[in-house]
mmCIF file of C-alpha atoms in Angstrom:
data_model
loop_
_atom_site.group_PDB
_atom_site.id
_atom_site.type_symbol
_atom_site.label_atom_id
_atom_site.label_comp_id
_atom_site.label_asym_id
_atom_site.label_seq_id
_atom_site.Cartn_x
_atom_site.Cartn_y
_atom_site.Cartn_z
ATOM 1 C CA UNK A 2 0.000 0.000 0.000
ATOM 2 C CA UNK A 3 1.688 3.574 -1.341
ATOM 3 C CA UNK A 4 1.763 7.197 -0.229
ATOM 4 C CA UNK A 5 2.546 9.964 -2.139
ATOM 5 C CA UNK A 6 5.734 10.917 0.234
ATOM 6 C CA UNK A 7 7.385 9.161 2.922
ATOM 7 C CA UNK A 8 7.989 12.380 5.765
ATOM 8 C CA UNK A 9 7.860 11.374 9.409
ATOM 9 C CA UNK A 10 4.613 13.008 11.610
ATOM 10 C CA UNK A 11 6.116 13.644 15.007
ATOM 11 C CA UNK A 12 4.602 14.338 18.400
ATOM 12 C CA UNK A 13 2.960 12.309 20.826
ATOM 13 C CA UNK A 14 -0.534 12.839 22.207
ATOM 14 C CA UNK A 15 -1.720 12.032 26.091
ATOM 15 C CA UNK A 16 -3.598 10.072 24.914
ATOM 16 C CA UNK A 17 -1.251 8.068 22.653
ATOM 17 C CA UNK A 18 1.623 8.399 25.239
ATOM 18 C CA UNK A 19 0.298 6.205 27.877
ATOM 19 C CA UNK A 20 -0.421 3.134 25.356
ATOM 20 C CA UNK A 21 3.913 3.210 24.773
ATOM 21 C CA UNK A 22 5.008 0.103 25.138
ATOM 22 C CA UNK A 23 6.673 -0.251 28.631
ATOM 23 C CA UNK A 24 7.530 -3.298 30.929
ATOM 24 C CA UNK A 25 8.410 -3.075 34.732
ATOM 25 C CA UNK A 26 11.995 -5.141 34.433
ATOM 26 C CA UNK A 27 15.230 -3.498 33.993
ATOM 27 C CA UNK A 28 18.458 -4.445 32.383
ATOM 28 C CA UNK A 29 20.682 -6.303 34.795
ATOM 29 C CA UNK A 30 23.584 -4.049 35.796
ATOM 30 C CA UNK A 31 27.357 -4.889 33.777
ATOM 31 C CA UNK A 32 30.354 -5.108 35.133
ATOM 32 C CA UNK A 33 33.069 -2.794 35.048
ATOM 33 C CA UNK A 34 33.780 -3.257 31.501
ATOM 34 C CA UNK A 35 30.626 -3.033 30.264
ATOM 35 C CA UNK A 36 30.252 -6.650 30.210
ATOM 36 C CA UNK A 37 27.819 -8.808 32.056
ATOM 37 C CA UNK A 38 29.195 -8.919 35.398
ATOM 38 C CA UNK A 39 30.322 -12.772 36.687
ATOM 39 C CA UNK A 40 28.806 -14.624 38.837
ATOM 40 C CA UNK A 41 29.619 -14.536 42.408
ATOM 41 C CA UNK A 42 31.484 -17.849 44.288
ATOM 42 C CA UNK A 43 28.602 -20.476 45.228
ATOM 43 C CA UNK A 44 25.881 -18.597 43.022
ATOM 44 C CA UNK A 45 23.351 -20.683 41.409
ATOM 45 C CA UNK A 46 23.974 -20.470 37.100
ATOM 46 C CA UNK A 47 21.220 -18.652 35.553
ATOM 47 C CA UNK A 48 18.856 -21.182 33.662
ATOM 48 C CA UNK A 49 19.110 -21.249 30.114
ATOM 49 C CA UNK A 50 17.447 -18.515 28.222
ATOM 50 C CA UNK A 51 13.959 -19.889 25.857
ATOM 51 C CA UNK A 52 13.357 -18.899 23.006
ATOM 52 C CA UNK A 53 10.247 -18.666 20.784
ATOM 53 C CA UNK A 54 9.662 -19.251 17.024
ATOM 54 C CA UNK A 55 6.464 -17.736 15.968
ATOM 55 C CA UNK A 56 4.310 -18.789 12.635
ATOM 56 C CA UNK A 57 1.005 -17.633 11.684
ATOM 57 C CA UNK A 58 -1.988 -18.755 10.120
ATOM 58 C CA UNK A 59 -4.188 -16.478 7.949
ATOM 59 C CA UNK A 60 -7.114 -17.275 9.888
ATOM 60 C CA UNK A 61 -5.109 -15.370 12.643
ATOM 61 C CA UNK A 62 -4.042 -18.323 14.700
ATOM 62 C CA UNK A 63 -0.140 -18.766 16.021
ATOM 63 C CA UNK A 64 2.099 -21.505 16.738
ATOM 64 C CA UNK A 65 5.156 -21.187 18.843
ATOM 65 C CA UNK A 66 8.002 -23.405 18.856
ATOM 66 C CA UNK A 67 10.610 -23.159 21.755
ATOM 67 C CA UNK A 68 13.825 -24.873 21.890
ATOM 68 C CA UNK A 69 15.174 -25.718 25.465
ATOM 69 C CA UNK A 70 17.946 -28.021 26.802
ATOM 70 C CA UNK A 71 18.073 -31.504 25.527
ATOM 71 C CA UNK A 72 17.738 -32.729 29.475
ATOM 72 C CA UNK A 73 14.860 -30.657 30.422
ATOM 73 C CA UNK A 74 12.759 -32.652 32.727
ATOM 74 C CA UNK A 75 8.791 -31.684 31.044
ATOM 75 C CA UNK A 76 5.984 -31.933 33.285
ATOM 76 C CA UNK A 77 2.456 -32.593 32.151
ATOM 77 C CA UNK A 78 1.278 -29.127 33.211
ATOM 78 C CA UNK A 79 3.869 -27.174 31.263
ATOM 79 C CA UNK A 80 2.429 -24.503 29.282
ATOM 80 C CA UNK A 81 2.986 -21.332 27.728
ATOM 81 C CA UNK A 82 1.437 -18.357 29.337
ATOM 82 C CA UNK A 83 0.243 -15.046 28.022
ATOM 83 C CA UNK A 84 -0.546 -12.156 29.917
ATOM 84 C CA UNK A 85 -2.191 -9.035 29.413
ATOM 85 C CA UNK A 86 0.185 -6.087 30.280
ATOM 86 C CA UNK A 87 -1.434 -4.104 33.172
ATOM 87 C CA UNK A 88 -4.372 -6.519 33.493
ATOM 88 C CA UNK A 89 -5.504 -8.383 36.678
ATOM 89 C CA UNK A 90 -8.991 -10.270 36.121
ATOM 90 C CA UNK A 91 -9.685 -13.909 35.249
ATOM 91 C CA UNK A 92 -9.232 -13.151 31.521
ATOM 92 C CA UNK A 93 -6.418 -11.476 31.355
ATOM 93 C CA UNK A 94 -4.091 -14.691 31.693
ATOM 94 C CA UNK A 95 -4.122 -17.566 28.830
ATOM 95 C CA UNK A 96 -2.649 -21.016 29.213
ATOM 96 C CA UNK A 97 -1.316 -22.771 26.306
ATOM 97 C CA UNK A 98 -0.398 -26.711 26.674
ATOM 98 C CA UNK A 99 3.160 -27.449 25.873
ATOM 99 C CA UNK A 100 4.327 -30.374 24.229
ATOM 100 C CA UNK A 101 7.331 -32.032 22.635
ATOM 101 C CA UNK A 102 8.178 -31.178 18.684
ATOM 102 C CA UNK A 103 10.911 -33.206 18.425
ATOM 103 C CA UNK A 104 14.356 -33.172 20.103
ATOM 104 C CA UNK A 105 14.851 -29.911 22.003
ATOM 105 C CA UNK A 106 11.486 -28.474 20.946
ATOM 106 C CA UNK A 107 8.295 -27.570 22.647
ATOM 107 C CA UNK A 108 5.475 -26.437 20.935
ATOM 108 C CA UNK A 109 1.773 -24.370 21.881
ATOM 109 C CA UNK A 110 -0.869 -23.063 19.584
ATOM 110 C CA UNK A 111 -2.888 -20.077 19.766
ATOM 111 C CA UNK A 112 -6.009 -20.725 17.802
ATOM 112 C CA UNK A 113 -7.811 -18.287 16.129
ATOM 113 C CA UNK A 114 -11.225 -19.145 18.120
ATOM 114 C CA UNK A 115 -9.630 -18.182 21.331
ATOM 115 C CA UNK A 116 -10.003 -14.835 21.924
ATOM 116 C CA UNK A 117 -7.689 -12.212 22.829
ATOM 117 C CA UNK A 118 -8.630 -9.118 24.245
ATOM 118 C CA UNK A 119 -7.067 -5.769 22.938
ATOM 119 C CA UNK A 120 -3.773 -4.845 24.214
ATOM 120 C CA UNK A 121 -0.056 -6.310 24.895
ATOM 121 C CA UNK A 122 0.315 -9.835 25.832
ATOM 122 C CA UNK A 123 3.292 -10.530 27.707
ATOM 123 C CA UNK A 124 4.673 -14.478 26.868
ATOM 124 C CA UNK A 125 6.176 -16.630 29.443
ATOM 125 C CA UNK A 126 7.032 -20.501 29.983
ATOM 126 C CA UNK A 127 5.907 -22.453 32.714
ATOM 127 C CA UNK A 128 7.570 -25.616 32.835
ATOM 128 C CA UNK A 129 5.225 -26.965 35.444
ATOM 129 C CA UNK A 130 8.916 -27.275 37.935
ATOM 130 C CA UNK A 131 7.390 -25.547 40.608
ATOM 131 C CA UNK A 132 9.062 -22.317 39.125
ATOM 132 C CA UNK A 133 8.019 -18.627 38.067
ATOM 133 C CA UNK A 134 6.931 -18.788 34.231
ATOM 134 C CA UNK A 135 9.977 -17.590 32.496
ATOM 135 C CA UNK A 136 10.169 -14.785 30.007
ATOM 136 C CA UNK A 137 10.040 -16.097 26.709
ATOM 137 C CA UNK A 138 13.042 -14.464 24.221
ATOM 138 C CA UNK A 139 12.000 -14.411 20.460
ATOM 139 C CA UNK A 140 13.340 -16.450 18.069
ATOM 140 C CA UNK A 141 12.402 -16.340 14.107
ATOM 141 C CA UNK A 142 8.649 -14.782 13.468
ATOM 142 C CA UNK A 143 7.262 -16.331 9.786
ATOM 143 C CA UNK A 144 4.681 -14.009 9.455
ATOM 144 C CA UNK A 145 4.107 -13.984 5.707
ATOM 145 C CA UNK A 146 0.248 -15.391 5.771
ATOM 146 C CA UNK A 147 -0.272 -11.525 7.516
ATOM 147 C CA UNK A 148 0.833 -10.064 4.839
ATOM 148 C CA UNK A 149 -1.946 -8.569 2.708
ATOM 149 C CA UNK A 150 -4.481 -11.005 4.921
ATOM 150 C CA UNK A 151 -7.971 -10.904 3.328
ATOM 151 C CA UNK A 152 -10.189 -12.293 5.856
ATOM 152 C CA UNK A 153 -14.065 -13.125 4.811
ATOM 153 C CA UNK A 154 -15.994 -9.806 4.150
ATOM 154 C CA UNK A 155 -18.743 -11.117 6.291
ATOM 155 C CA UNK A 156 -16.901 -12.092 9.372
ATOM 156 C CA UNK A 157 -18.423 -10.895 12.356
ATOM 157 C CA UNK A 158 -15.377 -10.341 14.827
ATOM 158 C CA UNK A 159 -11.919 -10.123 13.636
ATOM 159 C CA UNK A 160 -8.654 -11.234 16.104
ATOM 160 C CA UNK A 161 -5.369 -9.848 15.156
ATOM 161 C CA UNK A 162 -2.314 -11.156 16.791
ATOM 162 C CA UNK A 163 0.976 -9.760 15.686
ATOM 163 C CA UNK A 164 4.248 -10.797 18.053
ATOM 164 C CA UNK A 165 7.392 -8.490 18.479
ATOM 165 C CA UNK A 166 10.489 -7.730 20.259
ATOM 166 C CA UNK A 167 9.829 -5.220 23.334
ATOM 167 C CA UNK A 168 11.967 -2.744 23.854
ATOM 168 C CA UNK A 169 13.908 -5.167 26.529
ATOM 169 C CA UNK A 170 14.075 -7.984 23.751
ATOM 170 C CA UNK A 171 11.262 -10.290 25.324
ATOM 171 C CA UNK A 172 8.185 -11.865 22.871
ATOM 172 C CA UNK A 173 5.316 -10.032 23.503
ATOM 173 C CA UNK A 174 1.613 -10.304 21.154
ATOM 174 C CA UNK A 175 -0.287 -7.342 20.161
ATOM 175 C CA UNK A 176 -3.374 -8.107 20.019
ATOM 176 C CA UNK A 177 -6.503 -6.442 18.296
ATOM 177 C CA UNK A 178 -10.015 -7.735 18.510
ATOM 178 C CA UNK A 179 -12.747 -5.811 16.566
ATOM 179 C CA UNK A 180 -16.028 -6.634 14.815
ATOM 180 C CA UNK A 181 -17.052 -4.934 12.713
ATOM 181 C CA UNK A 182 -13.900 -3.284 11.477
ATOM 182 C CA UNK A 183 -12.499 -0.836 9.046
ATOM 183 C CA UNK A 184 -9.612 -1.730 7.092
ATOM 184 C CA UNK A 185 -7.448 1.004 5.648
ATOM 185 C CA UNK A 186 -5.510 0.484 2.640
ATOM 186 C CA UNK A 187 -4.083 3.112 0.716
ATOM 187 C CA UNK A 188 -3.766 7.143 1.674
ATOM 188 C CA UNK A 189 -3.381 9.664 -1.055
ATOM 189 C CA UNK A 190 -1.998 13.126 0.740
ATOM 190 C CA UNK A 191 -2.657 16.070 -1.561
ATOM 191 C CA UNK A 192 -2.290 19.767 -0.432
ATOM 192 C CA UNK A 193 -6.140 20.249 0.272
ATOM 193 C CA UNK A 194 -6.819 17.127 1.812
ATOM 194 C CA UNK A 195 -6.485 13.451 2.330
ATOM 195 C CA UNK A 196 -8.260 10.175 0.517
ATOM 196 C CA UNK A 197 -8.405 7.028 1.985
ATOM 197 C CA UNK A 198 -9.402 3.455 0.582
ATOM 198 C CA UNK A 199 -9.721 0.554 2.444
ATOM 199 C CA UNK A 200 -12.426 -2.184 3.002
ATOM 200 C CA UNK A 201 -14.941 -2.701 5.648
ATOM 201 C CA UNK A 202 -15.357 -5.920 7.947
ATOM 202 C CA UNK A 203 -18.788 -7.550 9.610
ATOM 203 C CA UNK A 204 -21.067 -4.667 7.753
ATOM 204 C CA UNK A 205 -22.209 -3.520 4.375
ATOM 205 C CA UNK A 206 -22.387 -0.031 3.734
ATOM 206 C CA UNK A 207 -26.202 1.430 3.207
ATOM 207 C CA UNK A 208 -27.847 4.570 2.571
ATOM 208 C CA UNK A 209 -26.259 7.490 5.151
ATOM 209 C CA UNK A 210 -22.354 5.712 4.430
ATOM 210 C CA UNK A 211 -20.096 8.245 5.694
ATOM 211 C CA UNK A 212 -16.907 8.821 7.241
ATOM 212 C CA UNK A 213 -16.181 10.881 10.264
ATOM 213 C CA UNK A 214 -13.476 12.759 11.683
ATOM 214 C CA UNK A 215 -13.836 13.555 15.728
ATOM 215 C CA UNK A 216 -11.553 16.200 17.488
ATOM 216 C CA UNK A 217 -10.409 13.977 20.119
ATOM 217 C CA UNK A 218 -10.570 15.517 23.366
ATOM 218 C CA UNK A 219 -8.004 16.087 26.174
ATOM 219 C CA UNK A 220 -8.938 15.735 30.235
ATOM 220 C CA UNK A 221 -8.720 19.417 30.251
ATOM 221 C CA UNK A 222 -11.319 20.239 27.199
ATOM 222 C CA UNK A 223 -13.790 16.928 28.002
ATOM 223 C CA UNK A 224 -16.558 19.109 28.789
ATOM 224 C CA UNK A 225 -16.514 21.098 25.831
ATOM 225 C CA UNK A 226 -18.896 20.347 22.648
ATOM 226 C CA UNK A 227 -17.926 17.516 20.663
ATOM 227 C CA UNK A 228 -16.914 18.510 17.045
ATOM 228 C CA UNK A 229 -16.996 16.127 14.263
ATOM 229 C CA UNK A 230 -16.235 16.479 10.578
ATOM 230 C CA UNK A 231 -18.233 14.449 7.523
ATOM 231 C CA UNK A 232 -17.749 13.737 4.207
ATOM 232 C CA UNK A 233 -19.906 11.002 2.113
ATOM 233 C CA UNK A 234 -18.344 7.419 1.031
ATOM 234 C CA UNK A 235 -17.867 6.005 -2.200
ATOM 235 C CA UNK A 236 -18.126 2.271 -1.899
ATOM 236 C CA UNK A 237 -18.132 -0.516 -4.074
ATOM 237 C CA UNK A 238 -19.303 -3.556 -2.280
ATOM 238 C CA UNK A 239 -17.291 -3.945 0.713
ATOM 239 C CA UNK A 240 -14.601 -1.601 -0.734
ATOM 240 C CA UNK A 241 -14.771 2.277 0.505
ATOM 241 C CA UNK A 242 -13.035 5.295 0.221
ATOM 242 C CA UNK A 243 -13.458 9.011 0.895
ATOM 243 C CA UNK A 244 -12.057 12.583 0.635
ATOM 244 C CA UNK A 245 -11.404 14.542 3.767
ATOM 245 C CA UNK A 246 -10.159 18.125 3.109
ATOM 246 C CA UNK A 247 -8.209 19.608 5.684
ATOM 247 C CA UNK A 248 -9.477 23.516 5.566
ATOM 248 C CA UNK A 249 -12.627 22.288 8.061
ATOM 249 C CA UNK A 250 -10.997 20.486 10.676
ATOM 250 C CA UNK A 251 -8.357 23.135 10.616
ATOM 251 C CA UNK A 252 -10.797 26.238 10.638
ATOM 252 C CA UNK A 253 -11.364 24.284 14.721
ATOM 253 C CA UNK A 254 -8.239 24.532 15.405
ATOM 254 C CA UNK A 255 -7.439 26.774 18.345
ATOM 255 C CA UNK A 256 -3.995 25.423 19.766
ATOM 256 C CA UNK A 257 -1.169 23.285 19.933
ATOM 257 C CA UNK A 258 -1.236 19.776 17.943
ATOM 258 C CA UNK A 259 -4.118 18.821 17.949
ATOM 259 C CA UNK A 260 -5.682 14.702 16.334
ATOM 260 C CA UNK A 261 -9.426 14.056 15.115
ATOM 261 C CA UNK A 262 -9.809 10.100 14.933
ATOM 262 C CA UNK A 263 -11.179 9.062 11.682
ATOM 263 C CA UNK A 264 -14.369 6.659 12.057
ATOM 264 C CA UNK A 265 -16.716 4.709 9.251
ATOM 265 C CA UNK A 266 -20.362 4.782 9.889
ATOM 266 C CA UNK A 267 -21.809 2.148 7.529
ATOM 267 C CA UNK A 268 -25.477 3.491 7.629
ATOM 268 C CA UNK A 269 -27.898 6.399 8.403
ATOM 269 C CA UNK A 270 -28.122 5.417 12.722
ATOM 270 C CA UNK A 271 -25.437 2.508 12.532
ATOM 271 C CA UNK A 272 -22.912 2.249 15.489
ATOM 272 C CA UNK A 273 -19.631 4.193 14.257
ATOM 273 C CA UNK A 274 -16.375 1.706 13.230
ATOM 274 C CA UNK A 275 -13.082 3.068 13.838
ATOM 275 C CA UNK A 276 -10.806 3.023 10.860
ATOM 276 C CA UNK A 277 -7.386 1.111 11.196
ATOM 277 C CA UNK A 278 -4.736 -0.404 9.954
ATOM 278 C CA UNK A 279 -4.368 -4.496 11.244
ATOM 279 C CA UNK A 280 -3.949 -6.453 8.326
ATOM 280 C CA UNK A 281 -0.559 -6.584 7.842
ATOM 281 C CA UNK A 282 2.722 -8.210 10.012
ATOM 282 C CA UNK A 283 3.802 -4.540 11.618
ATOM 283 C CA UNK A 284 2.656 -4.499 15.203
ATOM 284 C CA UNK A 285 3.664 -0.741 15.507
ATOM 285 C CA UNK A 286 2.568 1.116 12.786
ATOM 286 C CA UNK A 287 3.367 4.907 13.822
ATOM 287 C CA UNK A 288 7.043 5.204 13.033
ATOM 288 C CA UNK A 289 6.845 2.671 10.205
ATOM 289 C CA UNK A 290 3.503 4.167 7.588
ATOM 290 C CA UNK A 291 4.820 7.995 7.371
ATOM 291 C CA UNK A 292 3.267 10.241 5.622
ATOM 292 C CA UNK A 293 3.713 14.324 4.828
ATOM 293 C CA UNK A 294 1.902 17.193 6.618
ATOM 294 C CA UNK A 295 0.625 19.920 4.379
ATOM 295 C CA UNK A 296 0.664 23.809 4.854
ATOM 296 C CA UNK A 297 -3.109 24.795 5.217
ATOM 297 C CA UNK A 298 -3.361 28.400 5.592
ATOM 298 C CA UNK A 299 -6.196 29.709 8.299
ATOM 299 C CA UNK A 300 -7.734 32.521 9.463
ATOM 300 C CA UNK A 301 -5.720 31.700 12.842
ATOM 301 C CA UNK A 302 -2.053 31.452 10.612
ATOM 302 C CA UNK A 303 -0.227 29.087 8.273
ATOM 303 C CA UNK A 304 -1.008 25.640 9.852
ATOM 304 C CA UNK A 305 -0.181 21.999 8.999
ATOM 305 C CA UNK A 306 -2.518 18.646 8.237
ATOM 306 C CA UNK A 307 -1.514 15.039 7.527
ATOM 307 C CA UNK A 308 -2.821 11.752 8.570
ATOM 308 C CA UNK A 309 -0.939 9.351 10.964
ATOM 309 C CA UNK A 310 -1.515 5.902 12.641
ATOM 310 C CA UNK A 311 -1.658 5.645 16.313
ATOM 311 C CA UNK A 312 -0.074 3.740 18.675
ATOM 312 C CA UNK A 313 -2.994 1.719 18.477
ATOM 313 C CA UNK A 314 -2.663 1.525 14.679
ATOM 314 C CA UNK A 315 -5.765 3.584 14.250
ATOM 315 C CA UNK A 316 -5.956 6.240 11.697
ATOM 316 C CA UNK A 317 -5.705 9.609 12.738
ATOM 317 C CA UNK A 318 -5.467 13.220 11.505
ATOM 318 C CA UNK A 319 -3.063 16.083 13.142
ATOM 319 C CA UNK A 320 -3.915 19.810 12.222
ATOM 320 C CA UNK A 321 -0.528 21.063 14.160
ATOM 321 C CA UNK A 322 -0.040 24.889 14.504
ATOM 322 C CA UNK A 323 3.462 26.580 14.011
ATOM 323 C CA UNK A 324 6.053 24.615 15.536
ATOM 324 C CA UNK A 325 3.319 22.161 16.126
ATOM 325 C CA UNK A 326 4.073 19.740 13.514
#
């Protein structure tokens, strides 16, 4: 999927800033030479460090393959656990039964039927020794039936589950669960304003198909009116796409950077779908689909527009004032 230039969109939201991926361990401290430090007279050796291959299915489902010591003992409840970053309930924590895949290999699936809820998954091994689950390292990720995945137009709920490398080098999922859903596909950036294709999920457009753009609101403005931008849909079956010029959403502008989320609503009264970007193998979409703001000049001053993704991967549009962008 193209853009028309490939310019980075800084600045970070509050919003957006308190989804950054973060974990509560630190790197262990190195020795005096930068290396890691030895270990001390009578200290127990460090266990071995597991590893996870990832492959996925195009029905969303994953497999993961860890290799581990030839001698490891493996107990009938081993399993490989995932858990939901900052989450406490009952739901928030999946078990997946490990099993042997030949010599020095474990293996646990992830179907697509189980369901995931939104957020970072954190992946660990529990080798059923009586032991805290162990943080799973990743190994290779074939992630090529993501690429381009074309799911059923019909489906009713759609799972995404993307792994990567946290920022401390441990697996991790990102997961997405949405129904219906809003696929975008390609953005053309023009100086007056943006157009966006892409193909909707679990709904068929109808009469009243339009897309919306919503000022997204800080803490400090929640009380004030909501204002929110529309401009018609051309669809073609399941396919969509739309114009949104910049000069309205910038004639609101009053200071600062400031995002409207983009939303679908299939019909005249139909619950709102918020347009993203999941379909693909790129967990992290912000730094990675760039795209150019343009100069829009105001009443207020010379301002700038261009859409972004989210840290959520969700489409967005920043009207930025001077310095802003």
């Amino acid at each position: 999927m193209t853009a028309t230039s490939r310019l980075t969109v800084t600045g970070h939201d509050t919003k957006e800033s308190s989804a950054i991926d973060q974990e509560p361990e630190a790197p262990d401290r190195p020795g005096p030479d930068g290396t890691e430090p030895p270990p001390e007279r009578g200290a127990v050796t460090a266990p071995a460090e597991l590893r996870a291959d990832c492959i996925a299915d195009s029905a969303g489902g994953l497999t993961f393959d860890l290799s581990v010591p030839h001698d490891l003992h493996l107990n009938w409840s081993a399993a490989l656990v995932l858990r939901l970053r900052g989450g406490d309930g009952a739901d928030d924590a999946v078990r997946l039964p490990l099993g042997p895949n030949g010599a020095g290999r474990l293996r646990a699936v992830l179907p697509s039927t189980v369901a995931l809820a939104e957020g970072r998954w954190n992946a660990y091994a529990d080798l059923g020794d009586g032991e805290d689950p162990r943080r799973l390292l990743p190994g290779i990720n074939d992630l090529r039936s993501l690429v381009d995945r074309r799911p059923l137009a019909g489906i009713g709920r759609l799972g995404v589950r993307i792994p990567y490398a946290t920022k401390f080098g441990n697996l991790a999922l990102r997961s997405w669960l949405r129904g219906p859903h809003a696929e975008a596909g390609d953005i053309l950036v023009t100086p007056d304003g943006m157009t966006v294709s892409g193909r909707l999920y679990g709904a068929a457009p109808a009469a009243g198909a339009r897309a919306e753009a919503r000022l997204r609101r800080t803490a400090a403005s929640a009380a004030a009116p909501a204002v929110t931008v529309t401009v018609p849909l051309t669809v073609e079956g399941a396919e969509f796409s739309f114009t949104l010029p910049y000069a309205e959403p910038a004639g609101h502008w009053e200071d600062g950077s400031e995002p409207w989320d983009l939303w679908l609503r299939p019909a005249e009264g139909a619950r709102p779908v918020r347009i993203a970007r999941l379909l693909d193998d790129v967990a992290d979409k912000k730094q990675v689909f760039t795209y150019p703001a343009m100069p829009v000049p105001t009443a207020a001053g010379d301002l700038r527009a261009g859409p972004y993704y989210t840290l959520d991967n969700d489409l967005a549009l920043r009207i930025a004032g001077p310095g802003g962008d």
